[in-house]
Tab-separated table of C-alpha atoms in Angstrom:
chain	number	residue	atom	x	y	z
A	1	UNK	CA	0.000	0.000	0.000
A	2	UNK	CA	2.698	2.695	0.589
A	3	UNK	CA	4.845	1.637	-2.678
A	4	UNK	CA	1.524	2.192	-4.962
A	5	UNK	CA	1.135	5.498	-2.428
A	6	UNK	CA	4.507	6.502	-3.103
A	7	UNK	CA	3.974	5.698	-7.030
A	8	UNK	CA	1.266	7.899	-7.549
A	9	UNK	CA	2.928	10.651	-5.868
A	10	UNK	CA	5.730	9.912	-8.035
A	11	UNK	CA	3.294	10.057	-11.259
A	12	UNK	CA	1.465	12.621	-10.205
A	13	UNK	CA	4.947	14.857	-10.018
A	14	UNK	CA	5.704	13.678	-13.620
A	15	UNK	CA	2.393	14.756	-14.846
A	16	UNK	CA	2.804	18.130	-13.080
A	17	UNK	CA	6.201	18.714	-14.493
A	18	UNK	CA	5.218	17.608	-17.862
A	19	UNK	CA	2.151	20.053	-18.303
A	20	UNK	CA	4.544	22.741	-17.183
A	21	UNK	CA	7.023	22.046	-20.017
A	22	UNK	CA	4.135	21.932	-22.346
A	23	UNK	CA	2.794	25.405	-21.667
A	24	UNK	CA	5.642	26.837	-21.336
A	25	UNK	CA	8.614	26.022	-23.653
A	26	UNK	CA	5.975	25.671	-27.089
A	27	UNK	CA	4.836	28.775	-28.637
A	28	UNK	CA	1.620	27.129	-29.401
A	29	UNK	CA	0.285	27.298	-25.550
A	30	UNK	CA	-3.620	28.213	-25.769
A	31	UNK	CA	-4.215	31.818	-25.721
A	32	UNK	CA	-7.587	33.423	-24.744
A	33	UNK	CA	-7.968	36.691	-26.750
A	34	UNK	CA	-10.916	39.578	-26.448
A	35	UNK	CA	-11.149	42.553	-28.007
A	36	UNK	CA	-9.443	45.689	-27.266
A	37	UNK	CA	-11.306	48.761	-25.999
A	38	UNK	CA	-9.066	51.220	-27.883
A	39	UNK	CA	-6.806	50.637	-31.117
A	40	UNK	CA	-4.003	48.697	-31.023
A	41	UNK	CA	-0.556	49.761	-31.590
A	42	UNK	CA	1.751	46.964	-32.552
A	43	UNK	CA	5.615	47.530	-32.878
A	44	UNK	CA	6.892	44.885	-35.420
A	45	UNK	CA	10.410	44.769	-35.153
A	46	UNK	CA	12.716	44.598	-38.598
A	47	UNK	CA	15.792	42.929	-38.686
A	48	UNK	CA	17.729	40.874	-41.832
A	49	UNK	CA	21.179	39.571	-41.447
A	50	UNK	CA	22.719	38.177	-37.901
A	51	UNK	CA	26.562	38.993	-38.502
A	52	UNK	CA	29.131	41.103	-37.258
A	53	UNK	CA	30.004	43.172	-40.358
A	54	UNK	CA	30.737	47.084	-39.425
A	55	UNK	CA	29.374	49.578	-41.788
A	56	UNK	CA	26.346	47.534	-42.991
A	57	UNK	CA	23.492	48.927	-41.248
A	58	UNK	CA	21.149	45.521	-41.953
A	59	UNK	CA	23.565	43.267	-40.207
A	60	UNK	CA	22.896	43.196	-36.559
A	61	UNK	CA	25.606	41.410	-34.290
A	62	UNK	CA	24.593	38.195	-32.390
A	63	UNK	CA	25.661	39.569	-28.727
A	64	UNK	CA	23.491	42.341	-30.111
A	65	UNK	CA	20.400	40.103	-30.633
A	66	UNK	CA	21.079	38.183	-27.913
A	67	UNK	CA	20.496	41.439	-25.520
A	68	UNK	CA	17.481	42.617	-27.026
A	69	UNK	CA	15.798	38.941	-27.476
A	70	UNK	CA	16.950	38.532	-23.392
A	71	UNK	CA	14.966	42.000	-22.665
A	72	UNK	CA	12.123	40.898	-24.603
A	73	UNK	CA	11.792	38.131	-22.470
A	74	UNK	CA	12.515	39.640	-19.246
A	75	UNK	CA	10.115	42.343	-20.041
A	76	UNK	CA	7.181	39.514	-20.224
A	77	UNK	CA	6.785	40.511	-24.055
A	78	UNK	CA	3.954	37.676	-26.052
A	79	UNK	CA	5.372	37.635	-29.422
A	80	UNK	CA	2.743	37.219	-31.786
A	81	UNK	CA	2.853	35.011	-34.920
A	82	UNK	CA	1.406	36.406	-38.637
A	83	UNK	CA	-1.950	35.208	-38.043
A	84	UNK	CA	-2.190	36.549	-34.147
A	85	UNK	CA	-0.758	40.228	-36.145
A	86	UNK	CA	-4.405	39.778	-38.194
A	87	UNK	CA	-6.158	39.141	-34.810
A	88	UNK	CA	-4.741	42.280	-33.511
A	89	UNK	CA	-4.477	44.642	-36.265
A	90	UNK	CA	-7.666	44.161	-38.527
A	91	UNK	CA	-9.791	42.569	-35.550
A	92	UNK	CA	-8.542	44.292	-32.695
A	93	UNK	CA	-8.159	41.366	-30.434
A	94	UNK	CA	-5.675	41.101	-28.359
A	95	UNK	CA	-3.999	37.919	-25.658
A	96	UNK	CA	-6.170	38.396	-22.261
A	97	UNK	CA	-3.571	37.687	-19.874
A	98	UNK	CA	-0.108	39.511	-22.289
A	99	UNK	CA	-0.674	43.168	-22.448
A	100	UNK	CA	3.303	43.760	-23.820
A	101	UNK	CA	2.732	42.490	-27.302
A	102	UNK	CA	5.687	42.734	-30.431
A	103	UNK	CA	6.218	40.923	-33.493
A	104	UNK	CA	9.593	40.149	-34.664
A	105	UNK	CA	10.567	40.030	-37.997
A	106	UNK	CA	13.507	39.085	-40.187
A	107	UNK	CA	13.827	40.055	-44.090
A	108	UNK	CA	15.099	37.965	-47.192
A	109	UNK	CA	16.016	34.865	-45.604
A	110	UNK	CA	20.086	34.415	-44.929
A	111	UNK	CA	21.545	31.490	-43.692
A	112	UNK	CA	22.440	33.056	-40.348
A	113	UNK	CA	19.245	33.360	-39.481
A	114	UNK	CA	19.511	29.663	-38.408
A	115	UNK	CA	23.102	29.546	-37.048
A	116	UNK	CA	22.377	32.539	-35.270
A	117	UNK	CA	19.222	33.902	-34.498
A	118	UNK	CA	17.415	30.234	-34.125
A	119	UNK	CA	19.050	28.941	-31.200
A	120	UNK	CA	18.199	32.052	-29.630
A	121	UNK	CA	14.762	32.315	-30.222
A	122	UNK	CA	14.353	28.914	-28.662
A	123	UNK	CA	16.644	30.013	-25.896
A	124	UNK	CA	14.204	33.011	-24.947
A	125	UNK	CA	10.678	31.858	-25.462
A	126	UNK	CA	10.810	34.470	-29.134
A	127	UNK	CA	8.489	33.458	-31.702
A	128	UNK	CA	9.590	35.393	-35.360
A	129	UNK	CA	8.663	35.172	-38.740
A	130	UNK	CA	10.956	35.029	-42.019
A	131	UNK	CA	10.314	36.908	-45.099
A	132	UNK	CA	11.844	34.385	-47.892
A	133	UNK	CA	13.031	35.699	-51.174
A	134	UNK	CA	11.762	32.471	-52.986
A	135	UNK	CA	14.144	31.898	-55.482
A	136	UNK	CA	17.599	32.261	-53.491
A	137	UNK	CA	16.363	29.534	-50.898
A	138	UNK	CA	19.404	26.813	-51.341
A	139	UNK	CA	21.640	29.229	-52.663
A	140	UNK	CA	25.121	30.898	-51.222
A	141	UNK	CA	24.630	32.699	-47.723
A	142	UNK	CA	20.885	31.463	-47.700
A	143	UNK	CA	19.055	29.781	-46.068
A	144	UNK	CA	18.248	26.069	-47.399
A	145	UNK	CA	15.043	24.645	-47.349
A	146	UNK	CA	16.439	21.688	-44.574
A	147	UNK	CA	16.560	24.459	-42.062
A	148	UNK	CA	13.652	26.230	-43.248
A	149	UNK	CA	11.106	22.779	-42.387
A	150	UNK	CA	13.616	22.596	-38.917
A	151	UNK	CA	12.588	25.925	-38.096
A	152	UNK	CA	8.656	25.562	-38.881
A	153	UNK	CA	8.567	22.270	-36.964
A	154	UNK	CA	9.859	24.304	-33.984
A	155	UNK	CA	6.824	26.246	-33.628
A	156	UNK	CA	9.549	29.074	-32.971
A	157	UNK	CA	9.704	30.333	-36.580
A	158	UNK	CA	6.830	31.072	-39.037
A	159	UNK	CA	7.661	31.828	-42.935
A	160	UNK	CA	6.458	34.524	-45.223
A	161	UNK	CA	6.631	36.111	-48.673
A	162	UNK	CA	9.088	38.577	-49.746
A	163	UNK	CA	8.194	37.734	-53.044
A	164	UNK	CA	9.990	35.723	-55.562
A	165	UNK	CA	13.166	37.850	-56.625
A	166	UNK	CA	12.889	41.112	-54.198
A	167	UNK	CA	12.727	43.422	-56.973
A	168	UNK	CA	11.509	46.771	-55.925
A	169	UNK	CA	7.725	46.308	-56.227
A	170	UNK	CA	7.040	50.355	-57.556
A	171	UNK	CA	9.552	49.672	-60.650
A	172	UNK	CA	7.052	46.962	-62.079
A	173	UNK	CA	3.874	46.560	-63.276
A	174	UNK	CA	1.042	45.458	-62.144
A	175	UNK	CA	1.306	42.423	-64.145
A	176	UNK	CA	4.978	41.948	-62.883
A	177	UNK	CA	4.365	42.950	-59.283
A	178	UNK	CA	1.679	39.860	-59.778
A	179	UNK	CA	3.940	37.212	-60.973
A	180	UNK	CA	6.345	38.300	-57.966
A	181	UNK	CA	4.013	38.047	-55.589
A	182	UNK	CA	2.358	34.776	-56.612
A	183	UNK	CA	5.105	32.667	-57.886
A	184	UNK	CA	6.575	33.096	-54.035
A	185	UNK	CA	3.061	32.123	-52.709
A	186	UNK	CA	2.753	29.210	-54.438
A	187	UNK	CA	6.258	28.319	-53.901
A	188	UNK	CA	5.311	28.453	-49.918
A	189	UNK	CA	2.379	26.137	-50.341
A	190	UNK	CA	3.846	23.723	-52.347
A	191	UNK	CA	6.931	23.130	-50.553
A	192	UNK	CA	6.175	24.196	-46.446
A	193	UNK	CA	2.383	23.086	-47.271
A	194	UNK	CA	0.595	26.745	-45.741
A	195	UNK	CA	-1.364	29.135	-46.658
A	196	UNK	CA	0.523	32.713	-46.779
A	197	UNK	CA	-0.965	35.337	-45.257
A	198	UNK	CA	1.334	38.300	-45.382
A	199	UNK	CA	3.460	39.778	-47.533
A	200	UNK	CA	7.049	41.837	-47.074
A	201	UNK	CA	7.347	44.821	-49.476
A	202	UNK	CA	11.272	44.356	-50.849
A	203	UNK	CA	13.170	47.047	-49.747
A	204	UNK	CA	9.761	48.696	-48.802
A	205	UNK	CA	9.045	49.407	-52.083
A	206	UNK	CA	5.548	49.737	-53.244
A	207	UNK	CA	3.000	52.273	-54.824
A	208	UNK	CA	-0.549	52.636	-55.406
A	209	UNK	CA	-1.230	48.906	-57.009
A	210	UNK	CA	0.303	47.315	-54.447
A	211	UNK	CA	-1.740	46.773	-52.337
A	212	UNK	CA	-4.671	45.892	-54.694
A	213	UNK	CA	-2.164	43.027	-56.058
A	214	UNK	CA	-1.138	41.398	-52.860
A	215	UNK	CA	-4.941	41.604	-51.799
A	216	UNK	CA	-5.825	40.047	-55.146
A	217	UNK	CA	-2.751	37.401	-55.171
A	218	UNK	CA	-4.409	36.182	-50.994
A	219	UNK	CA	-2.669	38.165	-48.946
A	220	UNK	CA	-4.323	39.214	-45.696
A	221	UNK	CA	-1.727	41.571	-44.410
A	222	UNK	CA	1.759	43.628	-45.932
A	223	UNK	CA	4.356	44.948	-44.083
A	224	UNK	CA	6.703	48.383	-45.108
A	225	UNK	CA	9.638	49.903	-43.888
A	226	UNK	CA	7.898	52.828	-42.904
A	227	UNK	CA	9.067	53.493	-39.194
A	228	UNK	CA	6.630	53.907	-36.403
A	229	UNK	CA	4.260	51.349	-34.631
A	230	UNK	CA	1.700	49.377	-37.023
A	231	UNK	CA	-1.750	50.213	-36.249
A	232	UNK	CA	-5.242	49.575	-38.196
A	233	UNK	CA	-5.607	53.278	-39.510
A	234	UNK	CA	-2.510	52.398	-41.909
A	235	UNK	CA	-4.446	50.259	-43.582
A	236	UNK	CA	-3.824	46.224	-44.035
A	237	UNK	CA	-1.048	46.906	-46.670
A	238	UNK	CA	0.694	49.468	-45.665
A	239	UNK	CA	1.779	48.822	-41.977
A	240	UNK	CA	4.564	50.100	-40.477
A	241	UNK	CA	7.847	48.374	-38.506
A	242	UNK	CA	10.422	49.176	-36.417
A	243	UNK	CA	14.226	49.024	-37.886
A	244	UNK	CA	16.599	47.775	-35.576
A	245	UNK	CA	20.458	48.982	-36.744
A	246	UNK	CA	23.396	47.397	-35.543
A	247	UNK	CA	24.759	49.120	-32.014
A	248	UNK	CA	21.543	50.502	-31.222
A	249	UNK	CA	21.528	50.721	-27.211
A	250	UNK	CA	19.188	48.942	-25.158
A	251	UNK	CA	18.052	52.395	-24.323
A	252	UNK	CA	17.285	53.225	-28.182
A	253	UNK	CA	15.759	49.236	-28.680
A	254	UNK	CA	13.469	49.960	-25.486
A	255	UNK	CA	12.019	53.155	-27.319
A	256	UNK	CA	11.086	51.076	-30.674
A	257	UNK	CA	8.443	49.679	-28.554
A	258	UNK	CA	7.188	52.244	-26.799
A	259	UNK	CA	3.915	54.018	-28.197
């Protein structure tokens, strides 16, 4: 009678510590949401390569991202995935119980985005997203599409269009702005099996038939380069993000998220 006592105390442990490992080290812990009494203002945070390289202002040390992805976490910041972004910015829902939200972003797709950034994203609880430039997955300095279906397994990492060949959107026409937005969304279904919701603006290039396009082609949201917070009156589109540059104080990174 005490050894089947002390066995189900024993089990009962296991179960506890178990259920706490499954809420919190996946992403994919169930979220309550409700909506918002005022507007939301979400800061989406814009970074691209993960490499010390001086003078190039889209290559953001590691130590660098390390510091910022360690305050995000200390902070008690919910890092919200493309579809949560629609929940919040064109339904104005937001998590019940995570009132510091952000959304963290990467552009083009380079290698380092695995080697570096990915083991710290686990490390820190950071959910991101990946705009892939379609055609250079598998190619020199990018990443291949091995560590791309590693990443998405994770939970950690979701994947996005930055069109097929990043060519600045407002230099084509509509016709070609069409083809580079659709070829990449079909190359995301066929090969990581999704349906792709939003759409990075190369370079942050875009004009008037933009928008119409990537609404037309199934997007549900498009992100800029325009600085400031992203918020519903910018329209589904056109919404804004945060650059972070390399050497930015914590001070300065704080600020990005502040409305």
């Amino acid at each position: 009678m005490f050894k089947r006592l002390i066995l189900l105390c024993l089990a009962l442990v296991l179960v506890g510590v178990l259920l706490t490992q499954s809420v919190f080290a996946s992403p994919k812990y169930t979220t309550k949401w409700e909506k918002s009494n005022a507007p939301v203002n979400l800061p989406i945070l814009m970074y691209h390569s993960v490499e010390n390289k001086p003078g190039n202002g889209l290559c953001v040390p590691p130590e660098q991202l390390e510091q910022q992805l360690k305050y995000l976490h200390e902070q008690g910041y919910y890092t919200v995935t493309p579809a949560e972004a629609y929940k919040i910015l064109v339904q104005n829902k937001v998590p019940k119980k995570h009132k510091k939200l952000v959304m963290v972003t990467f552009d083009d797709g380079y290698e380092n985005n695995y080697t570096a950034a990915y083991p710290l994203l686990k490390k820190y609880h950071i959910h991101a997203t990946i705009g892939l430039i379609t055609s250079k997955i598998d190619t020199q300095g990018m990443l291949t599409l091995k560590q791309i279906k590693e990443m998405k397994k994770s939970k950690w990492v979701s994947f996005v269009s930055h069109t097929q060949n990043h060519q600045e959107l407002d230099r084509l026409d509509e016709a070609g702005q069409r083809e580079e937005m659709q070829a990449s969304r079909t190359w995301l279904k066929q090969n990581l099996h999704q349906k792709p919701d939003l759409l990075v603006y190369p370079v942050g290039r875009y004009n008037e038939v933009s928008p119409k396009v990537a609404k037309e082609s199934g997007y549900k949201l498009a992100l800029t380069t325009q600085p400031g917070l992203a918020n519903a009156e910018q329209g589904k589109y056109e919404l804004h993000r945060q650059r972070v540059v390399p050497d930015m104080t914590q001070e300065a990174f704080a600020k990005l998220l502040q409305p």
